Tab-separated table of C-alpha atoms and ligand atoms in Angstrom:
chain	number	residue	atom	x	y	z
A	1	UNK	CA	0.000	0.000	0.000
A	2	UNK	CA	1.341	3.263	-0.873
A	3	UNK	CA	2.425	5.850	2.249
A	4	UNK	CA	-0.139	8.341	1.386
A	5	UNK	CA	-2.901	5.825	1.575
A	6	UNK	CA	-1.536	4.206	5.202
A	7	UNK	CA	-1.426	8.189	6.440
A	8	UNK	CA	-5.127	8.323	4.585
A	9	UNK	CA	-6.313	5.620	6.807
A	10	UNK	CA	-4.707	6.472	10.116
A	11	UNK	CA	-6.712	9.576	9.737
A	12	UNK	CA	-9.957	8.265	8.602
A	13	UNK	CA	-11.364	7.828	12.562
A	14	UNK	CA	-10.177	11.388	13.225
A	15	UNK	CA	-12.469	12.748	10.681
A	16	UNK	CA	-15.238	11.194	11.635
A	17	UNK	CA	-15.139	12.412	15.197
A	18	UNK	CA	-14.988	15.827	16.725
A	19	UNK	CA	-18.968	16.260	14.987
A	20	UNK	CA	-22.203	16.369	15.984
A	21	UNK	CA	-25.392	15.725	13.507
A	22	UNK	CA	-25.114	19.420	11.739
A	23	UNK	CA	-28.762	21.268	12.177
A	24	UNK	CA	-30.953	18.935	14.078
A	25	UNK	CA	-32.575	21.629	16.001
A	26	UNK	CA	-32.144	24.986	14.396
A	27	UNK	CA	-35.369	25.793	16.851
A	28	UNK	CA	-35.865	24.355	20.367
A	29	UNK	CA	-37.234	21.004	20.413
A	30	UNK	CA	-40.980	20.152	21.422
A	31	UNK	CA	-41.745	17.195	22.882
A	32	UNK	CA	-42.908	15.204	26.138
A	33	UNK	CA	-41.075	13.251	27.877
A	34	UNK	CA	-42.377	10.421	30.799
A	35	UNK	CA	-40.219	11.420	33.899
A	36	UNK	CA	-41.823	14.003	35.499
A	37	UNK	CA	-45.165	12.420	35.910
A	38	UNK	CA	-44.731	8.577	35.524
A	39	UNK	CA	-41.199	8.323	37.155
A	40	UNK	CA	-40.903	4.614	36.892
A	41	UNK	CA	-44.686	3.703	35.857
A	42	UNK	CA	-43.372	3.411	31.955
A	43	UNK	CA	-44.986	1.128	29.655
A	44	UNK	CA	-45.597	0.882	26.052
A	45	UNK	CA	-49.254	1.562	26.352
A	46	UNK	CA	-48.860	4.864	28.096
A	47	UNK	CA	-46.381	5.927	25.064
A	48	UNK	CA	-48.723	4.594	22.140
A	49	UNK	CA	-51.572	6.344	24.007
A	50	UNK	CA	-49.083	9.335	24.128
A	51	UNK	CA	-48.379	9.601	20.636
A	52	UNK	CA	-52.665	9.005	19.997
A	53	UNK	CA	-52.924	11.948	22.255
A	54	UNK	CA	-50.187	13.902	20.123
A	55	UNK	CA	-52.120	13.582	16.855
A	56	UNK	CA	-56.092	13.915	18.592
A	57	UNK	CA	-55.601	16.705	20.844
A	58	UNK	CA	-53.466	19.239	18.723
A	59	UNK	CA	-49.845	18.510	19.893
A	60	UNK	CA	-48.587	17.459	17.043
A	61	UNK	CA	-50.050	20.528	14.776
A	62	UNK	CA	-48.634	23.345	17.566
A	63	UNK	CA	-45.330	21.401	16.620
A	64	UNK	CA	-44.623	18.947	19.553
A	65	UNK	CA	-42.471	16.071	17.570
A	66	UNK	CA	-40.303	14.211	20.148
A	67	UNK	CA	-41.751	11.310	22.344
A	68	UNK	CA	-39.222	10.741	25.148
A	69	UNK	CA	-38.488	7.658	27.535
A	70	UNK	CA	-37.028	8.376	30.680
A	71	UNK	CA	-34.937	6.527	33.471
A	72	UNK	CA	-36.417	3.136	34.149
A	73	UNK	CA	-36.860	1.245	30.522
A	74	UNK	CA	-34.474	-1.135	30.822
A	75	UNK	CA	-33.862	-4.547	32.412
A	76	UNK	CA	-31.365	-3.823	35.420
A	77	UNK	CA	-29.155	-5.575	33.688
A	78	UNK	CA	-27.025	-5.827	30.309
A	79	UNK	CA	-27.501	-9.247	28.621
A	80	UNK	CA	-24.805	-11.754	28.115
A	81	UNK	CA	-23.832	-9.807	24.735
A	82	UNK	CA	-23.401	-6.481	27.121
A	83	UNK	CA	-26.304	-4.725	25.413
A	84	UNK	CA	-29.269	-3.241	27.224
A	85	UNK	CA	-32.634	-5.191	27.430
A	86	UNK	CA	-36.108	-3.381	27.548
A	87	UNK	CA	-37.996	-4.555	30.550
A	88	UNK	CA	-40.335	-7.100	29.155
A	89	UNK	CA	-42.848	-6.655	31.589
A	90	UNK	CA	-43.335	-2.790	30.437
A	91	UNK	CA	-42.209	-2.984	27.221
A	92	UNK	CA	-43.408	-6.582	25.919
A	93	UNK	CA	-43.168	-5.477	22.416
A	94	UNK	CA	-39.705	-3.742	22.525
A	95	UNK	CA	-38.443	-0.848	21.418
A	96	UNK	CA	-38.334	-1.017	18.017
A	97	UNK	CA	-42.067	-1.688	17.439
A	98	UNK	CA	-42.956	1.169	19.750
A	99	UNK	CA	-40.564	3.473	17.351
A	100	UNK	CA	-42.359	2.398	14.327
A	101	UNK	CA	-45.176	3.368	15.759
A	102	UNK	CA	-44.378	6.590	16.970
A	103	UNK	CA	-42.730	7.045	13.424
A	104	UNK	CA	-45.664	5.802	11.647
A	105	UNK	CA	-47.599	9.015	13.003
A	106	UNK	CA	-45.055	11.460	12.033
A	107	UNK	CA	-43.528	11.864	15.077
A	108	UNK	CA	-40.174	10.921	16.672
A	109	UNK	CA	-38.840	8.869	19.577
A	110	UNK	CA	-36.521	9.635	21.780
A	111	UNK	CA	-34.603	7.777	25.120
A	112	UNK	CA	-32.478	7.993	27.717
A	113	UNK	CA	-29.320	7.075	29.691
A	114	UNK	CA	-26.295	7.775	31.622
A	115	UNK	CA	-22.739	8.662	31.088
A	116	UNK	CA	-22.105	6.789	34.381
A	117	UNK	CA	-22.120	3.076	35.445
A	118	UNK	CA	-25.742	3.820	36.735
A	119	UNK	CA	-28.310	5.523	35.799
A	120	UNK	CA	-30.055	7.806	38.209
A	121	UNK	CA	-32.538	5.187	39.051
A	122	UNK	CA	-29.955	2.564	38.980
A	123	UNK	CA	-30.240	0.520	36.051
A	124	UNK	CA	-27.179	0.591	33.627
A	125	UNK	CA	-25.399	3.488	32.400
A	126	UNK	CA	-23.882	3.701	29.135
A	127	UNK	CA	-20.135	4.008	30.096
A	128	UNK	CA	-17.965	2.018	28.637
A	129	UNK	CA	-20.913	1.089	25.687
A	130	UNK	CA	-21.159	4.036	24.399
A	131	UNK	CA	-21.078	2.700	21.137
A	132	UNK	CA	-22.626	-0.482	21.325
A	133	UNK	CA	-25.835	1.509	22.945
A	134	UNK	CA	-25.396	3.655	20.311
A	135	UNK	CA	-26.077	1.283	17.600
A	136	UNK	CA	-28.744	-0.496	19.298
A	137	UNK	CA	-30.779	3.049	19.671
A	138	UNK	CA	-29.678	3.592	16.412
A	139	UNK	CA	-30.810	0.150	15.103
A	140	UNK	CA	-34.357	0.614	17.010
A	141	UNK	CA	-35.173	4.344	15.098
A	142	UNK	CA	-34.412	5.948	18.210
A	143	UNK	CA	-34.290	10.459	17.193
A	144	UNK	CA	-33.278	11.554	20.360
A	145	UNK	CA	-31.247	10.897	23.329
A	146	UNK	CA	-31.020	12.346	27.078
A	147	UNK	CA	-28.321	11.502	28.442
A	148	UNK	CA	-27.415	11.786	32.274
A	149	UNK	CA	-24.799	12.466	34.453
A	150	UNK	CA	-24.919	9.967	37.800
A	151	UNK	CA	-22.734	7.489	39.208
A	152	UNK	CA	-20.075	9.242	36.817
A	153	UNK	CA	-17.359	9.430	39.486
A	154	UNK	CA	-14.051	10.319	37.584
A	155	UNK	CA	-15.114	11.468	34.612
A	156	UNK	CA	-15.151	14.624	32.761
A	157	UNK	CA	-18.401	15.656	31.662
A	158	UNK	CA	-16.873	17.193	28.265
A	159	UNK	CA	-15.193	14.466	27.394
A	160	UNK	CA	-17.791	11.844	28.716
A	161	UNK	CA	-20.845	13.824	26.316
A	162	UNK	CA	-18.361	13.995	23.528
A	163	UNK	CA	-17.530	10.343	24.152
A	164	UNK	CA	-21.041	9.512	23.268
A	165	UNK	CA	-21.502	12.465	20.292
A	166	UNK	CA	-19.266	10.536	18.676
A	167	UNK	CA	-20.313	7.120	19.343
A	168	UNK	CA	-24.053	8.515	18.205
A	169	UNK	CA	-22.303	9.990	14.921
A	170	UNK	CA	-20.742	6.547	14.300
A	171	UNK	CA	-24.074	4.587	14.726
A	172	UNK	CA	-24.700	6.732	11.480
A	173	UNK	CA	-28.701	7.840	12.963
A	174	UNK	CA	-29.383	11.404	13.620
A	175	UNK	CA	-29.734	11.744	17.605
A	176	UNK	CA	-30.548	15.291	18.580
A	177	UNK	CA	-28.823	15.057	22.104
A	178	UNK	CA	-29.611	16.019	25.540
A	179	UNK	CA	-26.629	16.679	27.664
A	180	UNK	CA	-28.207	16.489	31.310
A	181	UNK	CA	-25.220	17.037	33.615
A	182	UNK	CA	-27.842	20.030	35.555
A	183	UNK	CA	-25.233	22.834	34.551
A	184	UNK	CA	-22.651	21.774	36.736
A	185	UNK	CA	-19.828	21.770	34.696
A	186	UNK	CA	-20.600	25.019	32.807
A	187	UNK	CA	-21.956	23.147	29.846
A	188	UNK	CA	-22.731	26.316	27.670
A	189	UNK	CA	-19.253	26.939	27.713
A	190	UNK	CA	-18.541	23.703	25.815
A	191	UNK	CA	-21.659	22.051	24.735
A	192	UNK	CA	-22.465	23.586	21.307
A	193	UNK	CA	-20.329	21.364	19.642
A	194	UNK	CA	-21.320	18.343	21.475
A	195	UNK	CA	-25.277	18.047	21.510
A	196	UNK	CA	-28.282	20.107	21.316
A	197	UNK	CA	-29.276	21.113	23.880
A	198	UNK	CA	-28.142	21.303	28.038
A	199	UNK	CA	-29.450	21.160	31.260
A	200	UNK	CA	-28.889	24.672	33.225
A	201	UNK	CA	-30.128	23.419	36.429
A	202	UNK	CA	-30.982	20.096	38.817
A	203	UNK	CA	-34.491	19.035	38.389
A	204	UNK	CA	-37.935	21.166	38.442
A	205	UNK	CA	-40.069	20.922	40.771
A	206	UNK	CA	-44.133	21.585	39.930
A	207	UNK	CA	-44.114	24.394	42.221
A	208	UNK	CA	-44.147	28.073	41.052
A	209	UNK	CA	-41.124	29.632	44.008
A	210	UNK	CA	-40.531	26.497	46.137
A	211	UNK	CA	-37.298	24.232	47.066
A	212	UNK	CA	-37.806	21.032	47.613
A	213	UNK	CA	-34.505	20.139	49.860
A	214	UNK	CA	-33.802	15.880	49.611
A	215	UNK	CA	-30.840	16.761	51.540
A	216	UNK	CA	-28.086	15.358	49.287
A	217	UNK	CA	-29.745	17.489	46.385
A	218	UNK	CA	-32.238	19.831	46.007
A	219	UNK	CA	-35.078	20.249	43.373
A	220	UNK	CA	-36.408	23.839	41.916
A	221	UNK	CA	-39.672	25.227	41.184
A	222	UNK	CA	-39.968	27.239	38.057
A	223	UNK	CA	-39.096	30.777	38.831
A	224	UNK	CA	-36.268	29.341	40.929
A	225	UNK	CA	-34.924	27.574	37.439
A	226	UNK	CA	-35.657	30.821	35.138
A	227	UNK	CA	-32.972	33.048	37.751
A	228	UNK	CA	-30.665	29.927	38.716
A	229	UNK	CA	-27.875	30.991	36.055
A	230	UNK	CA	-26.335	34.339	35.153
A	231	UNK	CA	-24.866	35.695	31.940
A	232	UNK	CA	-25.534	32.563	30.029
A	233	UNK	CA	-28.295	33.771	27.268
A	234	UNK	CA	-25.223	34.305	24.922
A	235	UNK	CA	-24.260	31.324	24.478
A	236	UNK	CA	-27.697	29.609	23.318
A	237	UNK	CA	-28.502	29.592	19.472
A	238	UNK	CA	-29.701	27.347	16.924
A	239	UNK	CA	-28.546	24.252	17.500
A	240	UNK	CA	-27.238	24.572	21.273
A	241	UNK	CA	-29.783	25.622	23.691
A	242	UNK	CA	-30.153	26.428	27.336
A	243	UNK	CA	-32.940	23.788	28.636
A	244	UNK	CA	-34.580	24.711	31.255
A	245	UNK	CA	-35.646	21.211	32.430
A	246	UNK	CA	-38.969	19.583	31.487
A	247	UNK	CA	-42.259	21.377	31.965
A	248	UNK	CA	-44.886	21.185	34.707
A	249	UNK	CA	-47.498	22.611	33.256
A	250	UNK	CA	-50.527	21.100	34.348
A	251	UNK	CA	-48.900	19.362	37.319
A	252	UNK	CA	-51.255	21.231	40.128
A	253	UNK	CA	-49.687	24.781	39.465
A	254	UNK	CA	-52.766	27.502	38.949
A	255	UNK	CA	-53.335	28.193	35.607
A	256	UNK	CA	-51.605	31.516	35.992
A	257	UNK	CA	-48.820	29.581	37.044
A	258	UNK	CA	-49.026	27.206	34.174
A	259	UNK	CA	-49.412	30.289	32.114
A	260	UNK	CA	-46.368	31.779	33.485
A	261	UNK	CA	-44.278	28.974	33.339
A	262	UNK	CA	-45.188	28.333	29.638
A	263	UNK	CA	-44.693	31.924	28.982
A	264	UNK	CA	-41.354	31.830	30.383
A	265	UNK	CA	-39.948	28.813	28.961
A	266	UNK	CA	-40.746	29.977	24.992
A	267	UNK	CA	-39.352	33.410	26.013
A	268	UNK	CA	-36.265	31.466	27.107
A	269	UNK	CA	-35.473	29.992	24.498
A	270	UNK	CA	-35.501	26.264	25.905
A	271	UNK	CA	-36.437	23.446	24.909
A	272	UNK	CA	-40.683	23.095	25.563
A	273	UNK	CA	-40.791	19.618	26.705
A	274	UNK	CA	-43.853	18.489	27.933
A	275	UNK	CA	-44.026	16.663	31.433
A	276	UNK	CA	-47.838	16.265	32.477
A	277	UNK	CA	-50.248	13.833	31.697
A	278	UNK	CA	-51.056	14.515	27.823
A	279	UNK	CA	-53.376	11.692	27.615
A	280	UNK	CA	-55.632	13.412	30.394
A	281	UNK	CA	-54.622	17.211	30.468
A	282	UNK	CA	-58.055	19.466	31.071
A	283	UNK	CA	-58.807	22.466	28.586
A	284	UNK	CA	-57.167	25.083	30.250
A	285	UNK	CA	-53.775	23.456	30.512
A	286	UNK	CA	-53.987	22.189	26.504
A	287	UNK	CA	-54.510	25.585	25.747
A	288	UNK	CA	-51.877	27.046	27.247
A	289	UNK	CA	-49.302	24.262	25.863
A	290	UNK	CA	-50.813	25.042	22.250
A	291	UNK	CA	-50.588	28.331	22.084
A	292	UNK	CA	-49.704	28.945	18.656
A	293	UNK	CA	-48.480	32.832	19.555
A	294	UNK	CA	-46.360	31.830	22.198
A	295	UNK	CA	-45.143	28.752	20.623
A	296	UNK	CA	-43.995	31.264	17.575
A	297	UNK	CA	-41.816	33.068	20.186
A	298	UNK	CA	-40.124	30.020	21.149
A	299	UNK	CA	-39.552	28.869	17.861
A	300	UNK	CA	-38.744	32.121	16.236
A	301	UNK	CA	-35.895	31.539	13.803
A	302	UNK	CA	-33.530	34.052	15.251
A	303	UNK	CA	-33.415	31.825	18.401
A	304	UNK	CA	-32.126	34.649	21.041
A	305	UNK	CA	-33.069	33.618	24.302
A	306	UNK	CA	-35.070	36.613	26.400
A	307	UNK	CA	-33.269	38.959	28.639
A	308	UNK	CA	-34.173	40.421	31.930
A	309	UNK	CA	-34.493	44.224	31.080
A	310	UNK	CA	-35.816	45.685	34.369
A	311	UNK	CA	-37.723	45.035	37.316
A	312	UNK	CA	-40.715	47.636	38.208
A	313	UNK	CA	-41.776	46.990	41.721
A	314	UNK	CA	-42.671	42.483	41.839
A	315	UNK	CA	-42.869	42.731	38.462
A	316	UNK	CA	-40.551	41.534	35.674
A	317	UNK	CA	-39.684	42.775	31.901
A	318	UNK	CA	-38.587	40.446	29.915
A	319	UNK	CA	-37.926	41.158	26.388
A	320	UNK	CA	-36.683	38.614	23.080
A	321	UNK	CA	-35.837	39.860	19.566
A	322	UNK	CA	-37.764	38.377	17.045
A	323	UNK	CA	-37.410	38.002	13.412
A	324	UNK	CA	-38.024	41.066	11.257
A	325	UNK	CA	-36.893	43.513	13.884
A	326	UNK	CA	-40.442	42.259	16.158
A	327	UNK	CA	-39.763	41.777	20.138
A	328	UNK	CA	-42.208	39.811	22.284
A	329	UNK	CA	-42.390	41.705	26.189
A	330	UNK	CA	-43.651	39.770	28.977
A	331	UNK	CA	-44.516	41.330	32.113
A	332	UNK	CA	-44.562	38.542	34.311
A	333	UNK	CA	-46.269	39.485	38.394
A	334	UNK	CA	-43.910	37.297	40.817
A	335	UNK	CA	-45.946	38.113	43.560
A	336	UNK	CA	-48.896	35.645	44.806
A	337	UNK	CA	-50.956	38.841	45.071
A	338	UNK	CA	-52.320	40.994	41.326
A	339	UNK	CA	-51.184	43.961	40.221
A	340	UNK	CA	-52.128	47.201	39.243
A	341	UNK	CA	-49.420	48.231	36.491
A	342	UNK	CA	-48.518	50.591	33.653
A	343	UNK	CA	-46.058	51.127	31.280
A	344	UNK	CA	-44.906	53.574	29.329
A	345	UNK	CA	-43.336	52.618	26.341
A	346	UNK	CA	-42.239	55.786	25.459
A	347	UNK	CA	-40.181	56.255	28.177
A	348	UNK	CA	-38.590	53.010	27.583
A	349	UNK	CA	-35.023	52.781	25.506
A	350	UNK	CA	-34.215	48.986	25.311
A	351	UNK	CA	-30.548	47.731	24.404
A	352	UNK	CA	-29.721	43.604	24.042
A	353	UNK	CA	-26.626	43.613	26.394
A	354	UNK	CA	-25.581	40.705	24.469
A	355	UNK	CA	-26.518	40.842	20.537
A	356	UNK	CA	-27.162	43.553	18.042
A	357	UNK	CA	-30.502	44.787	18.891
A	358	UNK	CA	-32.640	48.005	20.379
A	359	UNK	CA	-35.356	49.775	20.265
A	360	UNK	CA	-36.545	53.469	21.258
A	361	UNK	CA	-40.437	53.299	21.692
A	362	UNK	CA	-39.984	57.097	21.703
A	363	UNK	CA	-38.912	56.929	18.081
A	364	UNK	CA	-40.643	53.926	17.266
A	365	UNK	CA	-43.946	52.453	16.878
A	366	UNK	CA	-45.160	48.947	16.943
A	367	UNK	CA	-48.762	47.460	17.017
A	368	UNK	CA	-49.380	45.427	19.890
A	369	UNK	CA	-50.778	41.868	19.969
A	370	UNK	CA	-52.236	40.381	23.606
A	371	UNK	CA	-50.493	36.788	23.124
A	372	UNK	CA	-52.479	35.413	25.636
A	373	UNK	CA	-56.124	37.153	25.037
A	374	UNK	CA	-55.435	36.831	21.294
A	375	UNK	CA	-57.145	40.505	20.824
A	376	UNK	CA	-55.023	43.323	19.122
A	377	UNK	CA	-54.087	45.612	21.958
A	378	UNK	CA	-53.581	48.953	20.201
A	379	UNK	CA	-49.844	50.073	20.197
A	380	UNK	CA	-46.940	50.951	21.295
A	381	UNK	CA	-48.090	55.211	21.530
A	382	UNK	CA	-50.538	54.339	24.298
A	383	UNK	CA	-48.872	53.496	27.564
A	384	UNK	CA	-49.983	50.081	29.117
A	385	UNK	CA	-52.624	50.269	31.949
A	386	UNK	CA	-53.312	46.630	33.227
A	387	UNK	CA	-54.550	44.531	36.196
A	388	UNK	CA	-51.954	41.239	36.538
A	389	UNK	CA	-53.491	38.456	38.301
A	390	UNK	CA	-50.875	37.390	40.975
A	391	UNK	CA	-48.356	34.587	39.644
A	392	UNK	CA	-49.472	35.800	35.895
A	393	UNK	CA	-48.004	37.410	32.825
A	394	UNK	CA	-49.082	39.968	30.369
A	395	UNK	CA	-47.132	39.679	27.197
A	396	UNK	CA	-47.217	41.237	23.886
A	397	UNK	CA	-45.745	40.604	20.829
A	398	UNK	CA	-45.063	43.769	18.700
A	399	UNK	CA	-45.036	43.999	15.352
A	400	UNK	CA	-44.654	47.163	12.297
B	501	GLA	C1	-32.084	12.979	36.743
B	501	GLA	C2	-32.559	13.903	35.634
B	501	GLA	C3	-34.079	13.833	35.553
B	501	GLA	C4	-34.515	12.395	35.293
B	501	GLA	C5	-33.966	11.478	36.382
B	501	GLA	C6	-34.207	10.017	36.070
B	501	GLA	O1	-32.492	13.451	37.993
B	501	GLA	O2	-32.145	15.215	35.853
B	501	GLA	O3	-34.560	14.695	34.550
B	501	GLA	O4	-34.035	11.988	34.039
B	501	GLA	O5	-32.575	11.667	36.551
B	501	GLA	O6	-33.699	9.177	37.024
């Protein structure tokens, strides 16, 4: 064999590392995923009857695609041949069959596991098969993969989630992936080139303000999540996004909460993962997670996660650049009690302290649309006068 071809070769492994799947999620992903409801209590029926519930109740037209297993799938143990084995018992049919389903509606499937030995519920992690598992998700029709960080004593989370980038890039399949590693290690800092989207924070709690404190670790209701992390907005973008952890809408919050929280999470930027009961969810709470306005600010192309711009009194301005030089503003009450509140736009100058955007509503004018009430809301000449019901948003999108 000639020398160039030998130096070809040696190189040929090199080339095919280093990537992840190139535009997977140029918006952030929609889906629902099992954990924070069912925990443990997975089965196939509860996923098929997921995916029905997708299609029936409007899910799948507001643009929910991904159908994610959590924790708890698997046998607790590899088979002889190391790989992992679905638990028979919930998931008689396997995998596979469940994906073609799933796929046979025109949605997508994802999964989950570990970079550790364990995962957090203790059945087996993917280190040390990282591309063996890969292969087998791969060979099932699995889209999407969260992927967790316990029992991971001595690794490197950079390495360990490019360990597995790589092994998913191998397998050949598009994975969007889901580093989970709760923003310990900074992942926005490293992460773009590695998966999709990362954690910024342990898990949510279906509380609006609460901690729940399990001594060893602590879990965080939603406004706790939306001001855990500082200075980060800047990093998120098409393709790499700040997740904010799955949803609890319609897990016992008010329906201003739920509002809130929904509100919060598409003017974030994250990921709008679904974590209630979709088979069961009552009007109020399927309208708020269909919201084709709000969804739009989420999704919007430009994919600049909202900023904090000021605080008037308990309540919040938060403000995202949209496409075509829009904005969506969200005044969101963070106290229990309402509000009586007014804004001038006029007097307000706003500057992006991180990209190349601003607007002087004394120069300026935009029409106003009530994302929430539907109803055109006059514009941007008229201050705002407005009750906000305690726990609750107002929020506008505003448009030429
Ligand atoms: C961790 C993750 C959760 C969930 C559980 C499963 O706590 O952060 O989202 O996946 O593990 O055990």
């Amino acid at each position: 064999m000639k020398k160039t071809w030998i130096i070809l070769l040696l190189f040929l492994p090199v080339a095919a590392s280093g990537q992840k799947f190139p535009n997977l999620a140029p918006t952030p992903p929609m889906g629902w995923n099992s954990w924070n409801t069912f925990n443990t209590n997975i089965n196939e029926n509860l996923i098929r009857a997921v995916a029905d519930a997708f299609v029936k109740d409007g899910y799948k037209d507001a643009g929910y695609k991904y159908i994610i297993i959590d924790d708890c799938w698997s046998m607790k143990q590899r088979n002889k041949e190391g790989n992992l084995v679905p638990d028979p018992a919930k998931f008689p049919g396997g995998i596979k069959a469940l994906a073609d389903y799933i796929h046979s509606k025109g949605l997508k499937i994802g999964i989950y596991s570990c970079a550790g030995t364990r995962t957090c519920g203790d059945y087996p992690g993917s280190k040390g098969y990282e591309l063996q598992d890969a292969k087998l998700f791969a060979s099932w029709g699995i889209d999407y993969l969260k992927y967790d960080w316990c029992n991971t004593a001595g690794l490197t989370a950079e390495k360990a989630y490019a360990t597995m980038r790589d092994a998913l890039f191998a397998a050949g399949r598009p994975v969007v992936f889901g580093i989970c590693e709760w923003g310990d290690n900074q992942p926005w800092l490293w992460a773009k080139n590695i998966g999709q989207l990362w954690r910024i924070s342990g898990d949510i709690a279906p509380c609006f303000d609460c901690v729940v404190d399990h001594g060893s670790y602590k879990d965080w209701g939603v406004m706790k999540v939306v001001s855990m992390r500082k200075d980060i907005r800047k990093y998120a973008g098409p393709n790499g996004w700040n997740d904010f952890d799955m949803m609890e809408v319609g897990n016992g919050m008010t329906a201003s909460e739920n509002r809130s929280h929904f509100t919060m999470w598409s003017m974030l930027a994250s990921a709008l993962i679904m974590g209630n009961d979709v088979r069961s969810a009552d009007p109020s709470t399927v309208g708020i997670l269909t919201n084709k306005e709000m969804i739009a600010v989420n999704q919007d192309p430009l994919g600049i996660q909202a900023f904090k711009y000021k605080d008037i009194d308990s309540t919040e301005v938060w403000v995202k650049p949209l496409k075509n030089k829009e904005w969506a503003v969200c005044f969101l009450n963070r106290k229990k009690e309402p509000v009586s509140f007014g804004f001038n736009w006029a007097e307000n100058m706003i500057s992006d302290p991180d990209f190349d955007f601003k607007v002087d509503f004394s120069k300026e004018k935009f029409n106003l649309l009530n994302i929430w009430s539907g109803n055109r809301a006059g514009t941007t000449g008229d201050a705002v006068k407005a009750q906000i019901a305690g726990h609750d948003v107002l929020v506008f999108r505003l448009s030429h």
